[in-house]
Short mmCIF file of C-alpha atoms in Angstrom, two decimals:
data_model
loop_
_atom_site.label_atom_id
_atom_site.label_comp_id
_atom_site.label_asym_id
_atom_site.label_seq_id
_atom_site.Cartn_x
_atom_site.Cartn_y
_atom_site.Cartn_z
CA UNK A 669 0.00 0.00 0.00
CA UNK A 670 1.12 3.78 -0.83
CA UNK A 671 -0.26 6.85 0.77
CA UNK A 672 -2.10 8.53 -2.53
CA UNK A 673 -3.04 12.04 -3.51
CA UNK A 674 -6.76 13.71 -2.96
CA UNK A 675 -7.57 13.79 -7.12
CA UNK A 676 -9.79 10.54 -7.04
CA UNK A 677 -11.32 11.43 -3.63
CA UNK A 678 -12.37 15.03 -4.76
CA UNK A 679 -13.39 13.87 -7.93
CA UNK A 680 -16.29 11.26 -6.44
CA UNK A 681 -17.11 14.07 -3.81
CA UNK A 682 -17.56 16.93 -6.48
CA UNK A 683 -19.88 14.25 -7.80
CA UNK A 684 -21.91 13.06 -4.62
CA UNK A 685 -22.02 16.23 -2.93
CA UNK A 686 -19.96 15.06 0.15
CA UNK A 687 -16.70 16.20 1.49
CA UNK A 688 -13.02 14.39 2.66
CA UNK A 689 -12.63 14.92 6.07
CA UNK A 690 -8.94 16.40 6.55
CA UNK A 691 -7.82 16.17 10.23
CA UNK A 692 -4.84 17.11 11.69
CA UNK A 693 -2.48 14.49 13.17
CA UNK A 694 0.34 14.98 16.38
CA UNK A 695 0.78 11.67 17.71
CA UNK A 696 0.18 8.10 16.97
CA UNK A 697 -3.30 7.64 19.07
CA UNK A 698 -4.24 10.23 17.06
CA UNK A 699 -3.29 8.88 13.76
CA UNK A 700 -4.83 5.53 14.99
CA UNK A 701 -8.24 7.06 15.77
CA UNK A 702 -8.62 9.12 12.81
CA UNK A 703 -8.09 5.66 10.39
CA UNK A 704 -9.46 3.12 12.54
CA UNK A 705 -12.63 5.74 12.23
CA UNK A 706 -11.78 6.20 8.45
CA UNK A 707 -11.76 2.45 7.91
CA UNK A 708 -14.56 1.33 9.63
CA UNK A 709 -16.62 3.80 7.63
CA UNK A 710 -15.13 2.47 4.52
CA UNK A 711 -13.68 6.15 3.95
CA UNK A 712 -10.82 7.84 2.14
CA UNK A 713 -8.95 10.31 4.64
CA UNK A 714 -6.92 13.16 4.50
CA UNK A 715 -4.15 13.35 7.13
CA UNK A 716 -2.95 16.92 7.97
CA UNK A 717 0.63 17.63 9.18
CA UNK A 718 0.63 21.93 10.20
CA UNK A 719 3.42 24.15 11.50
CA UNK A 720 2.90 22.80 15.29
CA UNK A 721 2.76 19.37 14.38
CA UNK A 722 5.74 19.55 12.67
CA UNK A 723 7.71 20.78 15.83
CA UNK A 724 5.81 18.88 18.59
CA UNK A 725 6.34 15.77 17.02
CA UNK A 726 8.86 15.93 14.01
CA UNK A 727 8.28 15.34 10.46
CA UNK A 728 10.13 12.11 10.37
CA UNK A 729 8.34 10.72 13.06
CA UNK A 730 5.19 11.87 11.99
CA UNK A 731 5.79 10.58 8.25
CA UNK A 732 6.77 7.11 9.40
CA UNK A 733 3.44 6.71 11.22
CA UNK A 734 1.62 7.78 8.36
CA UNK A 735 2.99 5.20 6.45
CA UNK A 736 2.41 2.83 9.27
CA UNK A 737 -1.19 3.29 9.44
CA UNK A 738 -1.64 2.76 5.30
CA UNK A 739 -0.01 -0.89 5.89
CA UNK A 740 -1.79 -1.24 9.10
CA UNK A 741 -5.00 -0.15 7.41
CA UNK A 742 -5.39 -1.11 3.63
CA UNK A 743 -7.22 2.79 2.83
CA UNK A 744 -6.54 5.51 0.77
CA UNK A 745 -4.77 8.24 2.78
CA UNK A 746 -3.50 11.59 1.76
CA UNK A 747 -0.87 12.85 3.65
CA UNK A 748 -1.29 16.88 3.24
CA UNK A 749 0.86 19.71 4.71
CA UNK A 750 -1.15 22.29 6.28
CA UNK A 751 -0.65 26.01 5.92
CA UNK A 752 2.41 25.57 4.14
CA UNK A 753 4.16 29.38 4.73
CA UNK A 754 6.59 29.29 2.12
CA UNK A 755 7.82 27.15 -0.91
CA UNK A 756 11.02 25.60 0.61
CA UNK A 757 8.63 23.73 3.00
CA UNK A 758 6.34 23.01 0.66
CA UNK A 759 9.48 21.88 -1.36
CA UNK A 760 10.82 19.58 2.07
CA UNK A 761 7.54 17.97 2.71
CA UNK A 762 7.32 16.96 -1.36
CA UNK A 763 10.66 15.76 -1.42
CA UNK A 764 10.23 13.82 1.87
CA UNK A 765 7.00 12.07 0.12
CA UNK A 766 4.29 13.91 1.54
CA UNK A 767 1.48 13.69 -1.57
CA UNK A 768 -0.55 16.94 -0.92
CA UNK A 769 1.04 20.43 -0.15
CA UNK A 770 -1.00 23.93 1.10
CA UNK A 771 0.61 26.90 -0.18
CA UNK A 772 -0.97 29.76 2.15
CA UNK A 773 -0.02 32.99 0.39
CA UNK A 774 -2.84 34.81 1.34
CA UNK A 775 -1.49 37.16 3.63
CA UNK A 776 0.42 38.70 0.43
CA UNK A 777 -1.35 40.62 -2.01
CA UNK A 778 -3.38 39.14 -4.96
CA UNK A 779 -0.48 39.10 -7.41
CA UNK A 780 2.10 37.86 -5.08
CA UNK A 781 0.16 35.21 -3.71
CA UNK A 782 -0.13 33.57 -7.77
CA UNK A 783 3.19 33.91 -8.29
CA UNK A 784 4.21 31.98 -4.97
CA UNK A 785 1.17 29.48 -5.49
CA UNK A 786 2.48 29.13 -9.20
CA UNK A 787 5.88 28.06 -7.72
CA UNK A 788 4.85 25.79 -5.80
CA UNK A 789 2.33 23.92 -8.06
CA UNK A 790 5.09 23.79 -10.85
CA UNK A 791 7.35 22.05 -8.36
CA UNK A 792 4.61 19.94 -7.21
CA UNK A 793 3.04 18.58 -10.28
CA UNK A 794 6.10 17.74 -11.81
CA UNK A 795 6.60 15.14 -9.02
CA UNK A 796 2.57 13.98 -9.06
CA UNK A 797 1.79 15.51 -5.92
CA UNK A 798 -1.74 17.87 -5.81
CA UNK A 799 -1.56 21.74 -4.08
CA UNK A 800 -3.98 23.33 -2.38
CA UNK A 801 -4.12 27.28 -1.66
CA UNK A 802 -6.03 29.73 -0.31
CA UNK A 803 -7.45 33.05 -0.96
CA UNK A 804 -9.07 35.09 1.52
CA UNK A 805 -8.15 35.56 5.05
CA UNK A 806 -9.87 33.41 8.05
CA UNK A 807 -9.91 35.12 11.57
CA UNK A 808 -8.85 33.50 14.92
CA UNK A 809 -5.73 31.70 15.52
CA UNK A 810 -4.30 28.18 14.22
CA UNK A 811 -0.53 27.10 15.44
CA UNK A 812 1.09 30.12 13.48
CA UNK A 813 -1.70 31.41 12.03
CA UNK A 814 -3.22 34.65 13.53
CA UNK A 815 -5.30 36.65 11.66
CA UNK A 816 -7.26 40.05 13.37
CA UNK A 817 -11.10 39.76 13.07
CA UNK A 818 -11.26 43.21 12.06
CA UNK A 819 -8.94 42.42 8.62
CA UNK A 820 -10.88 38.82 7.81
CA UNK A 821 -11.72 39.21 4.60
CA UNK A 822 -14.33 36.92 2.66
CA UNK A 823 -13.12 35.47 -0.69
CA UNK A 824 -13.81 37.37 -3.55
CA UNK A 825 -15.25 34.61 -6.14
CA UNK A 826 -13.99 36.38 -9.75
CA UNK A 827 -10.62 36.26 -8.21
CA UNK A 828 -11.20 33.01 -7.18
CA UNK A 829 -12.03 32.28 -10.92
CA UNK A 830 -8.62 34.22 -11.83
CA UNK A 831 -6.69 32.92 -9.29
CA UNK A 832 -7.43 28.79 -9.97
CA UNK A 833 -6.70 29.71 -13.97
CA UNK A 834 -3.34 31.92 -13.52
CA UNK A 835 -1.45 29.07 -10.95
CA UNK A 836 -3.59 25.50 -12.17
CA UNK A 837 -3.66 24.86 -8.56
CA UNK A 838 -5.57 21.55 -8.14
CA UNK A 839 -8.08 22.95 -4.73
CA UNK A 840 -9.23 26.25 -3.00
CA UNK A 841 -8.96 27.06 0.44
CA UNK A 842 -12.19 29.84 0.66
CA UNK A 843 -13.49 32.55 2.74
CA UNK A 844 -16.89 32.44 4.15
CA UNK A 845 -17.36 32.79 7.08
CA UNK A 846 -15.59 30.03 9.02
CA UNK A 847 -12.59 30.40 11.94
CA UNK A 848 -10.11 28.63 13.11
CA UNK A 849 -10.06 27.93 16.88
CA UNK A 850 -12.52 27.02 19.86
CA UNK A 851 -14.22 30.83 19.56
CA UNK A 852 -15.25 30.70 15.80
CA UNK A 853 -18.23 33.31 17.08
CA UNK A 854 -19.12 36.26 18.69
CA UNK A 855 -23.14 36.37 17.77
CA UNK A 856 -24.90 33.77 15.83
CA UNK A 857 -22.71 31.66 13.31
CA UNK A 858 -22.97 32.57 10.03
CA UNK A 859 -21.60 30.98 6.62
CA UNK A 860 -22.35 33.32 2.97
CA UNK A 861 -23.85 30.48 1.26
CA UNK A 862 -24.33 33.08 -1.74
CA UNK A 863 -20.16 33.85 -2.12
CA UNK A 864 -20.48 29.80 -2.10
CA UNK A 865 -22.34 29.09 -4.64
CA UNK A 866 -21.71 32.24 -6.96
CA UNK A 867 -17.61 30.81 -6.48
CA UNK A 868 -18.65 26.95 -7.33
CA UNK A 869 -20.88 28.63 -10.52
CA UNK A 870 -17.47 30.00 -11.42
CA UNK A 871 -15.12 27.27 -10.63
CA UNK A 872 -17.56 24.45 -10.83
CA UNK A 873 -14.45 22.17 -11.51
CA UNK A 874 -12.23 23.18 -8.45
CA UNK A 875 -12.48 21.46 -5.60
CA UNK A 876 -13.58 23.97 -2.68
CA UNK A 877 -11.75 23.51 1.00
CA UNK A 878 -13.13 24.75 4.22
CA UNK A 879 -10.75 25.46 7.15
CA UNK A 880 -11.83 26.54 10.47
CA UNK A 881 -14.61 23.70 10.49
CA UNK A 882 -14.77 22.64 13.57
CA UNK A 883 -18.50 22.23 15.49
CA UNK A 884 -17.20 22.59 19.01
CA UNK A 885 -19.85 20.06 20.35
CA UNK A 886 -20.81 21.57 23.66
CA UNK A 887 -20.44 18.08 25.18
CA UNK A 888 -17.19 17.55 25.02
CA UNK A 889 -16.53 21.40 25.52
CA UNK A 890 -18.93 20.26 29.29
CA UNK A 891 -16.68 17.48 29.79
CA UNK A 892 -13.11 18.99 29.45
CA UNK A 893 -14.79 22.04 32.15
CA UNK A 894 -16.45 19.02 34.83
CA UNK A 895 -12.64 17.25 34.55
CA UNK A 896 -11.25 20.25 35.40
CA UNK A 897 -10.96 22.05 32.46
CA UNK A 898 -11.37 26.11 31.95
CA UNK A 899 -13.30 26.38 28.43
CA UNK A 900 -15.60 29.05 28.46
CA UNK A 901 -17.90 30.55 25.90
CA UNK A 902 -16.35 28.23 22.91
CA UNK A 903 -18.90 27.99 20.09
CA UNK A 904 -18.13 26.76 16.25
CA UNK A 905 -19.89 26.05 13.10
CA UNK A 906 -23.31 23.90 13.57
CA UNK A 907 -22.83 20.70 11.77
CA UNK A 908 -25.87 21.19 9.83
CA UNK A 909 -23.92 24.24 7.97
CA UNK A 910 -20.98 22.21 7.03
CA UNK A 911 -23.12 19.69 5.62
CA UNK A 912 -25.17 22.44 3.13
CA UNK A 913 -21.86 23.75 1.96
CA UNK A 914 -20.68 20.68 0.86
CA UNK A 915 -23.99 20.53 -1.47
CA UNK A 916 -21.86 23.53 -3.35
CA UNK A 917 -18.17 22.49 -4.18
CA UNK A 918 -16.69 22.18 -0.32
CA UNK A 919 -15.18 18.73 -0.99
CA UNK A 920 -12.18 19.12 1.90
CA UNK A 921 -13.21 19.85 5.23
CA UNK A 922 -10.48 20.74 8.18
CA UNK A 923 -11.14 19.56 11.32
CA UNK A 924 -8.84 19.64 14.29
CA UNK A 925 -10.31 21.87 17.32
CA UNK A 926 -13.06 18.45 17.75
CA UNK A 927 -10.99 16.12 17.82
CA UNK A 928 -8.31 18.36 20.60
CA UNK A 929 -11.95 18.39 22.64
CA UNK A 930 -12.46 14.88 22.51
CA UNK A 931 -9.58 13.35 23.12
CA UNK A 932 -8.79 15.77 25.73
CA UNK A 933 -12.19 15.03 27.69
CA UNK A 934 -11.60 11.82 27.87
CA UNK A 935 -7.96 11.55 28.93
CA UNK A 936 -9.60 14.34 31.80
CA UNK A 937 -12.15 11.85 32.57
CA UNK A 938 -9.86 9.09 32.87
CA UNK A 939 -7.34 10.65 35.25
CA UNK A 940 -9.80 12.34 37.76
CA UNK A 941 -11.43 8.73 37.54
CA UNK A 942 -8.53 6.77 38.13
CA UNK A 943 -6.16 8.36 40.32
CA UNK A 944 -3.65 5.61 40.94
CA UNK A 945 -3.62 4.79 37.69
CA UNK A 946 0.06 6.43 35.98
CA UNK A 947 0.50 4.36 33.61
CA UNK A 948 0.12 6.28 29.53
CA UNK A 949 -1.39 3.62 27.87
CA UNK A 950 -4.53 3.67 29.56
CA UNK A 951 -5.34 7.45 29.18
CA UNK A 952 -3.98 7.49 25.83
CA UNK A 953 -6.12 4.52 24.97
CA UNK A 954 -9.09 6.37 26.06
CA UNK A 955 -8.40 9.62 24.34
CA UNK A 956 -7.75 7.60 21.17
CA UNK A 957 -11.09 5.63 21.55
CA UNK A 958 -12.77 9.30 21.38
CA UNK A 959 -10.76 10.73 18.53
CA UNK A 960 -12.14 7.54 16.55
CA UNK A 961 -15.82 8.24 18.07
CA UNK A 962 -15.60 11.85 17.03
CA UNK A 963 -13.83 11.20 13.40
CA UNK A 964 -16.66 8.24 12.55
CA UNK A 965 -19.35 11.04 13.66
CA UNK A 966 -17.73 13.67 11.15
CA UNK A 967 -17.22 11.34 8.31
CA UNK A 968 -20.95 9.41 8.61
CA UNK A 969 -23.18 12.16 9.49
CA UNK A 970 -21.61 15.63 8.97
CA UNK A 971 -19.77 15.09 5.41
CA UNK A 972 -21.55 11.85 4.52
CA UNK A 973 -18.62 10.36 3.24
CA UNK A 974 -19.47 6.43 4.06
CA UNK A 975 -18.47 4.37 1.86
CA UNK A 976 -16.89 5.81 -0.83
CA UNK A 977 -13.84 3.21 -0.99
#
């Protein structure tokens, strides 16, 4: 078995109206969670490796997991870097096999950002591996990502049209609404459903990404606060919104704040439960039990991606 990019798995969600769940990785429960969940739901899966994972756990670590859990498992998984800054680590994670980069140039201005996304997806396809950018600007914070509410800025859609033809980048990262983070929003959540479809109309071809797609289940937000934790006032996007935008080209959805709740609730639980209990395993076990719970959830009745092996 061989990890694989996200062209096949796009191309059967474009058609089905159902997205890929992307979810970032940092450990091996975590990895084991997100494909036992994958696999039992007869799934594809993207794997996400961002900034902070890279330096909490190290990419050659993290890439030799990866490729553990494809022999383990027998699925298709893309192994993506997330937020990509720059092309020389876009460059290092191709070279060191990874088969889906994210260029994030959108901090720079319109014209910069094609010329570095253009960079990178010459590089890139030239060795078979798919890119994925982003235009627009999210709010709230992600490892190194920190973006100012007050200069969020919603993806235009005829430079989205622009931008796709001037680089031949293979999926879009969009603006519309969504955050990343545990406080995604201040009044009622909102998602422009209009700049959605009026971008898909455009690009109908282009596979559409949302970032910032976490639900923040109040649940597990309750759980991590009765274990001891100190979460207040988190709220995210209502799962019933991520499921109507994948009805209009979303066919990669990020999800990593849910699965830091879960798994962190549990291992919580376990510890206040068991207090002579030291051994990792055990708390690990349980906090990798949760991140398959929460990932089988996601993929079966958020992006309704059963069974599209």
């Amino acid at each position: 078995m061989a990890l694989v990019t996200s062209t096949e798995m796009f191309r059967k969600a474009l058609a089905s109206n159902h997205a890929v769940g992307a979810f970032n990785v940092n450990n091996m429960e975590i990895i084991q969670g997100i494909v036992d969940a994958a696999k039992a739901e007869k799934a594809p899966v993207i794997l996400q490796v961002s900034a902070g994972a890279r330096k909490y756990a190290r990419p050659a670590y993290l890439l030799k997991l990866v490729e553990a859990a494809v022999l383990d498992s027998g699925i298709d998984v893309c192994l993506h870097l997330d937020h990509g800054e720059d092309f020389e680590i876009c460059k290092k994670c191709i070279d060191d096999g990874f088969t889906s980069v994210m260029i994030d140039g959108s901090k720079y201005p319109f014209e910069e950002n094609i010329a570095l996304t253009k960079k990178v997806v010459e590089y890139a396809h030239a060795r078979g591996v798919v890119v994925e950018a982003e235009l627009g600007k999210l709010a709230g914070v992600e490892d190194n990502v920190s973006v100012d509410e007050r200069s969020a800025k919603f993806t235009d859609p005829m430079e989205a049209k622009e931008f796709v033809e001037r680089t031949g980048v293979d999926s879009l990262a969009i603006a519309i609404g969504t955050s990343h983070g545990a406080y995604k929003f201040k009044g009622d959540p909102y998602l422009d459903y209009e700049r959605l479809k009026e971008i898909h109309a455009l690009i109908p071809d282009t596979p559409l990404v949302l970032h910032g797609a976490s639900t923040v289940i109040q649940e597990f937000v309750d759980k991590c606060n009765e274990y001891g934790g100190e979460i207040p006032g988190a709220q995210g996007v209502p799962e019933e919104m991520i499921t109507e935008a994948c009805k209009y080209g979303i066919c990669k959805v990020n999800i990593d704040t849910d699965l830091r709740l879960a798994m962190t609730a549990e291992v919580r639980k376990y510890i206040k439960e068991n207090p002579k209990e030291f051994d990792p395993r055990k708390y690990l076990a349980a906090g990798r039990d949760a991140i398959q719970g929460m990932v089988q959830h996601k993929i079966r009745d958020v992006l309704k991606g059963s069974d599209t092996l």
